[in-house]
PDB file of C-alpha atoms in Angstrom:
ATOM      1  CA  UNK C 254     -17.893   6.825 -29.357  1.00 44.00           C
ATOM      2  CA  UNK C 255     -20.450   4.391 -27.986  1.00 47.00           C
ATOM      3  CA  UNK C 256     -22.431   3.925 -31.216  1.00 43.00           C
ATOM      4  CA  UNK C 257     -19.517   2.396 -33.085  1.00 43.00           C
ATOM      5  CA  UNK C 258     -18.842  -0.074 -30.297  1.00 42.00           C
ATOM      6  CA  UNK C 259     -22.520  -0.918 -29.842  1.00 44.00           C
ATOM      7  CA  UNK C 260     -22.834  -1.703 -33.543  1.00 40.00           C
ATOM      8  CA  UNK C 261     -19.905  -4.058 -33.263  1.00 41.00           C
ATOM      9  CA  UNK C 262     -17.592  -1.874 -35.316  1.00 41.00           C
ATOM     10  CA  UNK C 263     -13.803  -1.983 -35.188  1.00 44.00           C
ATOM     11  CA  UNK C 264     -12.365  -1.633 -31.731  1.00 47.00           C
ATOM     12  CA  UNK C 265      -9.843   1.036 -30.925  1.00 54.00           C
ATOM     13  CA  UNK C 266      -6.576   0.069 -29.187  1.00 66.00           C
ATOM     14  CA  UNK C 267      -7.049  -0.801 -25.547  1.00 72.00           C
ATOM     15  CA  UNK C 268      -6.507   2.171 -23.246  1.00 68.00           C
ATOM     16  CA  UNK C 269      -3.544   1.683 -20.937  1.00 68.00           C
ATOM     17  CA  UNK C 270      -3.888   3.480 -17.593  1.00 68.00           C
ATOM     18  CA  UNK C 271      -0.880   5.712 -17.048  1.00 58.00           C
ATOM     19  CA  UNK C 272       0.910   3.936 -14.216  1.00 58.00           C
ATOM     20  CA  UNK C 273       4.300   5.180 -13.145  1.00 63.00           C
ATOM     21  CA  UNK C 274       6.388   4.139 -10.194  1.00 69.00           C
ATOM     22  CA  UNK C 275       7.904   7.142  -8.496  1.00 71.00           C
ATOM     23  CA  UNK C 276       9.305   8.166  -5.150  1.00 79.00           C
ATOM     24  CA  UNK C 277       6.570   9.252  -2.758  1.00 83.00           C
ATOM     25  CA  UNK C 278       7.763  12.788  -2.130  1.00 86.00           C
ATOM     26  CA  UNK C 279       5.230  13.446   0.624  1.00 87.00           C
ATOM     27  CA  UNK C 280       6.352  10.451   2.678  1.00 89.00           C
ATOM     28  CA  UNK C 281      10.094  10.896   2.259  1.00 90.00           C
ATOM     29  CA  UNK C 282       9.941  14.683   2.331  1.00 92.00           C
ATOM     30  CA  UNK C 283       7.871  14.741   5.509  1.00 93.00           C
ATOM     31  CA  UNK C 284      10.171  12.333   7.360  1.00 93.00           C
ATOM     32  CA  UNK C 285      13.286  14.170   6.175  1.00 93.00           C
ATOM     33  CA  UNK C 286      11.798  17.557   7.082  1.00 94.00           C
ATOM     34  CA  UNK C 287      10.860  16.425  10.591  1.00 93.00           C
ATOM     35  CA  UNK C 288      14.267  14.811  11.111  1.00 91.00           C
ATOM     36  CA  UNK C 289      15.996  17.889   9.718  1.00 93.00           C
ATOM     37  CA  UNK C 290      14.203  20.243  12.101  1.00 93.00           C
ATOM     38  CA  UNK C 291      15.117  18.023  15.051  1.00 91.00           C
ATOM     39  CA  UNK C 292      18.749  17.912  13.908  1.00 90.00           C
ATOM     40  CA  UNK C 293      18.767  21.695  13.482  1.00 91.00           C
ATOM     41  CA  UNK C 294      17.530  22.144  17.038  1.00 90.00           C
ATOM     42  CA  UNK C 295      20.242  19.762  18.254  1.00 87.00           C
ATOM     43  CA  UNK C 296      23.002  21.617  16.400  1.00 88.00           C
ATOM     44  CA  UNK C 297      21.797  25.022  17.558  1.00 88.00           C
ATOM     45  CA  UNK C 298      21.470  23.841  21.139  1.00 79.00           C
ATOM     46  CA  UNK C 299      24.907  22.326  21.597  1.00 74.00           C
ATOM     47  CA  UNK C 300      27.205  19.572  20.434  1.00 77.00           C
ATOM     48  CA  UNK C 301      25.610  17.012  18.051  1.00 81.00           C
ATOM     49  CA  UNK C 302      28.072  14.369  19.228  1.00 81.00           C
ATOM     50  CA  UNK C 303      26.324  14.374  22.614  1.00 78.00           C
ATOM     51  CA  UNK C 304      23.342  12.737  20.880  1.00 84.00           C
ATOM     52  CA  UNK C 305      25.373   9.845  19.488  1.00 84.00           C
ATOM     53  CA  UNK C 306      25.713   6.656  21.477  1.00 84.00           C
ATOM     54  CA  UNK C 307      26.205   3.234  19.883  1.00 85.00           C
ATOM     55  CA  UNK C 308      24.864   1.139  22.814  1.00 84.00           C
ATOM     56  CA  UNK C 309      21.674   3.203  22.871  1.00 87.00           C
ATOM     57  CA  UNK C 310      21.173   2.657  19.138  1.00 88.00           C
ATOM     58  CA  UNK C 311      21.687  -1.078  19.540  1.00 88.00           C
ATOM     59  CA  UNK C 312      19.218  -1.315  22.408  1.00 90.00           C
ATOM     60  CA  UNK C 313      16.464   0.625  20.623  1.00 93.00           C
ATOM     61  CA  UNK C 314      16.819  -0.621  17.041  1.00 93.00           C
ATOM     62  CA  UNK C 315      17.902  -4.162  17.871  1.00 93.00           C
ATOM     63  CA  UNK C 316      15.426  -4.523  20.697  1.00 94.00           C
ATOM     64  CA  UNK C 317      12.535  -3.140  18.627  1.00 95.00           C
ATOM     65  CA  UNK C 318      13.307  -5.493  15.731  1.00 95.00           C
ATOM     66  CA  UNK C 319      13.684  -8.496  18.031  1.00 95.00           C
ATOM     67  CA  UNK C 320      10.498  -7.966  20.040  1.00 95.00           C
ATOM     68  CA  UNK C 321       8.448  -7.123  16.933  1.00 96.00           C
ATOM     69  CA  UNK C 322       9.688 -10.297  15.241  1.00 95.00           C
ATOM     70  CA  UNK C 323       8.705 -12.268  18.340  1.00 95.00           C
ATOM     71  CA  UNK C 324       5.186 -10.850  18.026  1.00 94.00           C
ATOM     72  CA  UNK C 325       4.903 -11.924  14.380  1.00 94.00           C
ATOM     73  CA  UNK C 326       7.292 -14.023  12.262  1.00 92.00           C
ATOM     74  CA  UNK C 327      10.266 -13.610   9.949  1.00 92.00           C
ATOM     75  CA  UNK C 328       7.958 -14.083   6.962  1.00 92.00           C
ATOM     76  CA  UNK C 329       5.667 -11.333   8.217  1.00 93.00           C
ATOM     77  CA  UNK C 330       8.661  -9.047   8.788  1.00 94.00           C
ATOM     78  CA  UNK C 331       9.900  -9.660   5.241  1.00 93.00           C
ATOM     79  CA  UNK C 332       6.435  -8.904   3.900  1.00 92.00           C
ATOM     80  CA  UNK C 333       6.311  -5.678   5.903  1.00 93.00           C
ATOM     81  CA  UNK C 334       9.699  -4.635   4.516  1.00 93.00           C
ATOM     82  CA  UNK C 335       8.386  -5.133   0.972  1.00 92.00           C
ATOM     83  CA  UNK C 336       5.259  -3.161   1.815  1.00 92.00           C
ATOM     84  CA  UNK C 337       7.377  -0.289   3.141  1.00 92.00           C
ATOM     85  CA  UNK C 338       9.415  -0.337  -0.080  1.00 91.00           C
ATOM     86  CA  UNK C 339       6.194  -0.158  -2.132  1.00 88.00           C
ATOM     87  CA  UNK C 340       5.014   2.709   0.063  1.00 89.00           C
ATOM     88  CA  UNK C 341       8.157   4.694  -0.646  1.00 88.00           C
ATOM     89  CA  UNK C 342       8.364   3.767  -4.349  1.00 85.00           C
ATOM     90  CA  UNK C 343       4.678   3.704  -5.216  1.00 80.00           C
ATOM     91  CA  UNK C 344       3.011   3.093  -8.598  1.00 74.00           C
ATOM     92  CA  UNK C 345       0.418   5.815  -9.128  1.00 73.00           C
ATOM     93  CA  UNK C 346      -2.778   4.529 -10.757  1.00 76.00           C
ATOM     94  CA  UNK C 347      -5.646   6.562 -12.180  1.00 83.00           C
ATOM     95  CA  UNK C 348      -9.010   4.923 -11.379  1.00 88.00           C
ATOM     96  CA  UNK C 349     -10.807   6.799 -14.166  1.00 89.00           C
ATOM     97  CA  UNK C 350      -8.418   5.519 -16.834  1.00 88.00           C
ATOM     98  CA  UNK C 351      -8.635   2.008 -15.385  1.00 89.00           C
ATOM     99  CA  UNK C 352     -12.439   2.234 -15.598  1.00 92.00           C
ATOM    100  CA  UNK C 353     -12.269   3.191 -19.289  1.00 92.00           C
ATOM    101  CA  UNK C 354     -10.046   0.178 -19.953  1.00 91.00           C
ATOM    102  CA  UNK C 355     -12.541  -2.125 -18.231  1.00 93.00           C
ATOM    103  CA  UNK C 356     -15.417  -0.694 -20.264  1.00 93.00           C
ATOM    104  CA  UNK C 357     -13.482  -1.312 -23.472  1.00 93.00           C
ATOM    105  CA  UNK C 358     -12.896  -4.917 -22.438  1.00 93.00           C
ATOM    106  CA  UNK C 359     -16.604  -5.278 -21.666  1.00 93.00           C
ATOM    107  CA  UNK C 360     -17.449  -3.998 -25.161  1.00 92.00           C
ATOM    108  CA  UNK C 361     -15.047  -6.439 -26.761  1.00 92.00           C
ATOM    109  CA  UNK C 362     -16.487  -9.371 -24.831  1.00 92.00           C
ATOM    110  CA  UNK C 363     -20.087  -8.366 -25.617  1.00 91.00           C
ATOM    111  CA  UNK C 364     -19.624  -7.946 -29.370  1.00 90.00           C
ATOM    112  CA  UNK C 365     -16.883 -10.490 -30.131  1.00 91.00           C
ATOM    113  CA  UNK C 366     -17.250 -12.990 -27.311  1.00 91.00           C
ATOM    114  CA  UNK C 367     -15.134 -13.730 -24.262  1.00 91.00           C
ATOM    115  CA  UNK C 368     -12.531 -15.623 -26.289  1.00 91.00           C
ATOM    116  CA  UNK C 369     -11.610 -12.375 -28.059  1.00 91.00           C
ATOM    117  CA  UNK C 370     -10.176 -11.135 -24.754  1.00 92.00           C
ATOM    118  CA  UNK C 371      -7.219 -13.491 -25.214  1.00 91.00           C
ATOM    119  CA  UNK C 372      -5.700 -10.960 -27.607  1.00 89.00           C
ATOM    120  CA  UNK C 373      -5.594  -8.361 -24.837  1.00 89.00           C
ATOM    121  CA  UNK C 374      -4.222 -10.404 -21.947  1.00 90.00           C
ATOM    122  CA  UNK C 375      -0.599  -9.421 -22.687  1.00 87.00           C
ATOM    123  CA  UNK C 376      -1.547  -5.765 -22.208  1.00 85.00           C
ATOM    124  CA  UNK C 377      -2.971  -6.526 -18.750  1.00 87.00           C
ATOM    125  CA  UNK C 378       0.126  -8.008 -17.121  1.00 84.00           C
ATOM    126  CA  UNK C 379       0.490  -4.882 -14.970  1.00 83.00           C
ATOM    127  CA  UNK C 380      -3.008  -5.544 -13.568  1.00 87.00           C
ATOM    128  CA  UNK C 381      -2.704  -9.059 -12.114  1.00 89.00           C
ATOM    129  CA  UNK C 382      -6.160  -9.027 -10.525  1.00 90.00           C
ATOM    130  CA  UNK C 383      -7.894  -8.152 -13.800  1.00 92.00           C
ATOM    131  CA  UNK C 384      -5.631 -10.526 -15.734  1.00 93.00           C
ATOM    132  CA  UNK C 385      -6.503 -13.432 -13.442  1.00 93.00           C
ATOM    133  CA  UNK C 386     -10.221 -12.681 -13.590  1.00 94.00           C
ATOM    134  CA  UNK C 387     -10.338 -12.490 -17.379  1.00 94.00           C
ATOM    135  CA  UNK C 388      -8.418 -15.757 -17.650  1.00 94.00           C
ATOM    136  CA  UNK C 389     -11.186 -17.429 -15.671  1.00 95.00           C
ATOM    137  CA  UNK C 390     -13.827 -15.820 -17.889  1.00 94.00           C
ATOM    138  CA  UNK C 391     -12.049 -17.029 -21.033  1.00 94.00           C
ATOM    139  CA  UNK C 392     -11.850 -20.534 -19.566  1.00 92.00           C
ATOM    140  CA  UNK C 393     -15.617 -20.535 -19.123  1.00 91.00           C
ATOM    141  CA  UNK C 394     -15.718 -20.302 -15.327  1.00 92.00           C
ATOM    142  CA  UNK C 395     -19.250 -19.437 -14.111  1.00 93.00           C
ATOM    143  CA  UNK C 396     -19.745 -15.799 -13.182  1.00 91.00           C
ATOM    144  CA  UNK C 397     -20.588 -16.647  -9.559  1.00 94.00           C
ATOM    145  CA  UNK C 398     -17.336 -18.581  -9.165  1.00 95.00           C
ATOM    146  CA  UNK C 399     -15.299 -15.832 -10.811  1.00 94.00           C
ATOM    147  CA  UNK C 400     -16.705 -13.208  -8.467  1.00 94.00           C
ATOM    148  CA  UNK C 401     -16.301 -15.406  -5.375  1.00 95.00           C
ATOM    149  CA  UNK C 402     -12.674 -16.284  -6.164  1.00 95.00           C
ATOM    150  CA  UNK C 403     -11.714 -12.699  -6.912  1.00 95.00           C
ATOM    151  CA  UNK C 404     -13.373 -11.385  -3.767  1.00 95.00           C
ATOM    152  CA  UNK C 405     -11.414 -13.907  -1.734  1.00 95.00           C
ATOM    153  CA  UNK C 406      -8.235 -12.684  -3.403  1.00 94.00           C
ATOM    154  CA  UNK C 407      -9.134  -9.085  -2.553  1.00 94.00           C
ATOM    155  CA  UNK C 408      -9.672 -10.116   1.071  1.00 94.00           C
ATOM    156  CA  UNK C 409      -6.315 -11.907   1.134  1.00 94.00           C
ATOM    157  CA  UNK C 410      -4.560  -8.789  -0.189  1.00 92.00           C
ATOM    158  CA  UNK C 411      -6.317  -6.657   2.440  1.00 92.00           C
ATOM    159  CA  UNK C 412      -5.238  -9.064   5.189  1.00 93.00           C
ATOM    160  CA  UNK C 413      -1.601  -8.979   4.061  1.00 92.00           C
ATOM    161  CA  UNK C 414      -1.623  -5.196   4.036  1.00 92.00           C
ATOM    162  CA  UNK C 415      -3.325  -5.092   7.427  1.00 94.00           C
ATOM    163  CA  UNK C 416      -0.630  -7.376   8.830  1.00 95.00           C
ATOM    164  CA  UNK C 417       2.130  -5.079   7.554  1.00 95.00           C
ATOM    165  CA  UNK C 418       0.388  -2.061   9.086  1.00 96.00           C
ATOM    166  CA  UNK C 419       0.056  -3.965  12.364  1.00 96.00           C
ATOM    167  CA  UNK C 420       3.784  -4.662  12.365  1.00 97.00           C
ATOM    168  CA  UNK C 421       4.600  -0.970  11.978  1.00 96.00           C
ATOM    169  CA  UNK C 422       2.084  -0.029  14.654  1.00 96.00           C
ATOM    170  CA  UNK C 423       3.580  -2.625  16.994  1.00 96.00           C
ATOM    171  CA  UNK C 424       7.089  -1.325  16.296  1.00 96.00           C
ATOM    172  CA  UNK C 425       5.845   2.177  17.111  1.00 96.00           C
ATOM    173  CA  UNK C 426       4.614   0.846  20.473  1.00 96.00           C
ATOM    174  CA  UNK C 427       7.763  -1.126  21.257  1.00 96.00           C
ATOM    175  CA  UNK C 428      10.458   1.407  20.341  1.00 95.00           C
ATOM    176  CA  UNK C 429       9.592   3.880  23.157  1.00 95.00           C
ATOM    177  CA  UNK C 430       9.461   0.951  25.585  1.00 94.00           C
ATOM    178  CA  UNK C 431      12.909  -0.183  24.458  1.00 94.00           C
ATOM    179  CA  UNK C 432      14.069   3.396  24.931  1.00 92.00           C
ATOM    180  CA  UNK C 433      12.804   3.296  28.507  1.00 92.00           C
ATOM    181  CA  UNK C 434      14.585  -0.008  29.089  1.00 91.00           C
ATOM    182  CA  UNK C 435      17.802   1.531  27.801  1.00 88.00           C
ATOM    183  CA  UNK C 436      17.304   4.483  30.107  1.00 89.00           C
ATOM    184  CA  UNK C 437      16.883   2.163  33.091  1.00 89.00           C
ATOM    185  CA  UNK C 438      20.049   0.298  32.107  1.00 84.00           C
ATOM    186  CA  UNK C 439      21.930   3.602  31.939  1.00 83.00           C
ATOM    187  CA  UNK C 440      20.570   4.772  35.297  1.00 86.00           C
ATOM    188  CA  UNK C 441      21.580   1.525  36.965  1.00 84.00           C
ATOM    189  CA  UNK C 442      25.084   1.881  35.575  1.00 78.00           C
ATOM    190  CA  UNK C 443      25.165   5.515  36.701  1.00 81.00           C
ATOM    191  CA  UNK C 444      24.084   4.657  40.242  1.00 81.00           C
ATOM    192  CA  UNK C 445      26.857   2.097  40.397  1.00 78.00           C
ATOM    193  CA  UNK C 446      29.412   4.920  39.915  1.00 76.00           C
ATOM    194  CA  UNK C 447      28.103   7.466  42.429  1.00 77.00           C
ATOM    195  CA  UNK C 448      31.497   7.536  44.058  1.00 78.00           C
ATOM    196  CA  UNK C 449      32.665   9.625  41.074  1.00 76.00           C
ATOM    197  CA  UNK C 450      30.344  12.695  40.877  1.00 76.00           C
ATOM    198  CA  UNK C 451      31.971  13.876  37.638  1.00 73.00           C
ATOM    199  CA  UNK C 452      30.412  10.955  35.741  1.00 71.00           C
ATOM    200  CA  UNK C 453      26.839  11.541  36.867  1.00 75.00           C
ATOM    201  CA  UNK C 454      25.997  14.249  34.324  1.00 71.00           C
ATOM    202  CA  UNK C 455      27.393  12.484  31.230  1.00 70.00           C
ATOM    203  CA  UNK C 456      25.956   9.147  32.355  1.00 73.00           C
ATOM    204  CA  UNK C 457      22.501  10.677  32.805  1.00 78.00           C
ATOM    205  CA  UNK C 458      22.670  12.196  29.307  1.00 74.00           C
ATOM    206  CA  UNK C 459      23.562   8.849  27.757  1.00 75.00           C
ATOM    207  CA  UNK C 460      20.797   7.118  29.711  1.00 79.00           C
ATOM    208  CA  UNK C 461      18.196   9.538  28.344  1.00 86.00           C
ATOM    209  CA  UNK C 462      19.385   9.071  24.762  1.00 89.00           C
ATOM    210  CA  UNK C 463      17.641   5.719  24.438  1.00 90.00           C
ATOM    211  CA  UNK C 464      14.310   7.328  25.307  1.00 92.00           C
ATOM    212  CA  UNK C 465      15.024   9.979  22.692  1.00 92.00           C
ATOM    213  CA  UNK C 466      15.839   7.364  20.035  1.00 93.00           C
ATOM    214  CA  UNK C 467      12.719   5.361  20.853  1.00 94.00           C
ATOM    215  CA  UNK C 468      10.395   8.377  20.644  1.00 94.00           C
ATOM    216  CA  UNK C 469      12.069   9.484  17.406  1.00 94.00           C
ATOM    217  CA  UNK C 470      11.612   6.118  15.711  1.00 95.00           C
ATOM    218  CA  UNK C 471       8.008   5.749  16.829  1.00 96.00           C
ATOM    219  CA  UNK C 472       6.761   9.214  15.897  1.00 95.00           C
ATOM    220  CA  UNK C 473       8.936  10.147  12.924  1.00 95.00           C
ATOM    221  CA  UNK C 474       9.344   6.793  11.151  1.00 95.00           C
ATOM    222  CA  UNK C 475       6.999   3.959  12.131  1.00 96.00           C
ATOM    223  CA  UNK C 476       3.725   5.843  12.704  1.00 95.00           C
ATOM    224  CA  UNK C 477       3.889   7.962   9.498  1.00 95.00           C
ATOM    225  CA  UNK C 478       4.761   4.901   7.403  1.00 95.00           C
ATOM    226  CA  UNK C 479       1.867   2.927   8.883  1.00 95.00           C
ATOM    227  CA  UNK C 480      -0.576   5.766   8.184  1.00 95.00           C
ATOM    228  CA  UNK C 481       0.630   6.162   4.602  1.00 94.00           C
ATOM    229  CA  UNK C 482       0.425   2.398   4.045  1.00 94.00           C
ATOM    230  CA  UNK C 483      -3.215   2.437   5.178  1.00 94.00           C
ATOM    231  CA  UNK C 484      -3.978   5.310   2.805  1.00 91.00           C
ATOM    232  CA  UNK C 485      -2.326   3.569  -0.141  1.00 91.00           C
ATOM    233  CA  UNK C 486      -4.138   0.332   0.671  1.00 91.00           C
ATOM    234  CA  UNK C 487      -7.471   2.153   0.422  1.00 90.00           C
ATOM    235  CA  UNK C 488      -6.544   3.410  -3.063  1.00 88.00           C
ATOM    236  CA  UNK C 489      -5.426  -0.047  -4.175  1.00 90.00           C
ATOM    237  CA  UNK C 490      -8.602  -1.592  -2.788  1.00 93.00           C
ATOM    238  CA  UNK C 491     -10.695   0.729  -4.957  1.00 93.00           C
ATOM    239  CA  UNK C 492      -8.950  -0.515  -8.115  1.00 92.00           C
ATOM    240  CA  UNK C 493      -9.272  -4.134  -6.979  1.00 93.00           C
ATOM    241  CA  UNK C 494     -13.001  -3.777  -6.330  1.00 94.00           C
ATOM    242  CA  UNK C 495     -13.393  -2.241  -9.793  1.00 94.00           C
ATOM    243  CA  UNK C 496     -11.599  -5.237 -11.313  1.00 95.00           C
ATOM    244  CA  UNK C 497     -13.913  -7.640  -9.472  1.00 95.00           C
ATOM    245  CA  UNK C 498     -16.973  -5.673 -10.554  1.00 94.00           C
ATOM    246  CA  UNK C 499     -15.854  -5.503 -14.201  1.00 95.00           C
ATOM    247  CA  UNK C 500     -14.836  -9.151 -14.458  1.00 95.00           C
ATOM    248  CA  UNK C 501     -18.076 -10.385 -12.896  1.00 94.00           C
ATOM    249  CA  UNK C 502     -20.083  -8.160 -15.256  1.00 94.00           C
ATOM    250  CA  UNK C 503     -18.197  -9.495 -18.289  1.00 94.00           C
ATOM    251  CA  UNK C 504     -18.694 -13.059 -17.110  1.00 94.00           C
ATOM    252  CA  UNK C 505     -22.463 -12.434 -16.805  1.00 93.00           C
ATOM    253  CA  UNK C 506     -22.466 -10.857 -20.295  1.00 91.00           C
ATOM    254  CA  UNK C 507     -24.103  -7.707 -18.993  1.00 92.00           C
ATOM    255  CA  UNK C 508     -24.524  -4.520 -20.976  1.00 93.00           C
ATOM    256  CA  UNK C 509     -21.357  -2.368 -20.645  1.00 93.00           C
ATOM    257  CA  UNK C 510     -23.599   0.622 -19.919  1.00 94.00           C
ATOM    258  CA  UNK C 511     -24.659  -1.037 -16.693  1.00 94.00           C
ATOM    259  CA  UNK C 512     -21.014  -1.637 -15.814  1.00 94.00           C
ATOM    260  CA  UNK C 513     -20.284   2.059 -16.379  1.00 95.00           C
ATOM    261  CA  UNK C 514     -23.069   2.951 -13.968  1.00 94.00           C
ATOM    262  CA  UNK C 515     -21.766   0.504 -11.358  1.00 93.00           C
ATOM    263  CA  UNK C 516     -18.190   1.740 -11.642  1.00 94.00           C
ATOM    264  CA  UNK C 517     -19.274   5.341 -11.237  1.00 94.00           C
ATOM    265  CA  UNK C 518     -20.982   4.465  -7.956  1.00 93.00           C
ATOM    266  CA  UNK C 519     -17.604   3.695  -6.336  1.00 93.00           C
ATOM    267  CA  UNK C 520     -15.355   6.110  -8.243  1.00 93.00           C
ATOM    268  CA  UNK C 521     -14.542   9.496  -6.672  1.00 91.00           C
ATOM    269  CA  UNK C 522     -16.527  12.320  -8.344  1.00 91.00           C
ATOM    270  CA  UNK C 523     -13.403  13.691 -10.037  1.00 89.00           C
ATOM    271  CA  UNK C 524     -12.615  10.287 -11.591  1.00 89.00           C
ATOM    272  CA  UNK C 525     -16.079   9.296 -12.841  1.00 91.00           C
ATOM    273  CA  UNK C 526     -16.300   8.377 -16.520  1.00 92.00           C
ATOM    274  CA  UNK C 527     -18.805   9.226 -19.240  1.00 91.00           C
ATOM    275  CA  UNK C 528     -17.666   6.644 -21.746  1.00 88.00           C
ATOM    276  CA  UNK C 529     -20.968   6.136 -23.535  1.00 84.00           C
ATOM    277  CA  UNK C 530     -21.860   9.818 -23.677  1.00 71.00           C
TER     278      UNK C 530
END
């Protein structure tokens, strides 16, 4: 496989990493399972309608959204919403296949020149980082500048993801506090009606519902989503670092064998490639 490429022979079609966007079953399934078990316990323990209270929902959800927005900005909140959507509907990449594609591009550039990469740019539209880097290489940008620009882009992506995770973590902190505020509001209203003992029990139950809603949102929704977003960001960062490494190597006109060695140093053992045999 390597001898043909090293001799400058005909290139095979560019490998396309199998990327498919699918529902993250672990995330959705885990949240649904936890919520389902809680709902089952509620149904078995009494009337489910006792756990429904519109004012409590408004205090917890509305208050959490409002205070979290005050801590960040509307733009940050919109970005976090998009990040949550990408966490739920996630494209699954295979680092090993992406590495093979980068090695093929390195072969093409070494034997046919960087300008030959223009013919492959259309096939890289699903990899914007790699696409951007190769455009700079084709335009003759020095290797040092290519690497510096791409590393800054990787840092910017990491910062945006970190901000979205921070928003979810902050929401997980605020929602129990809003639940406590709702409970205090309910207790104050209850104490104002002590002249009617028959209302004390129901009023106390409603007051405690806000605490329940806040704890539920924090521990079943916000915290799991933040943890999964951090995990996904680590996987995406691996691919991005590979793109930086490959583009810089192509720009320096290095031997593709050296690039294979470098890529294998950051790939997980199960994904390492043996492209040159």
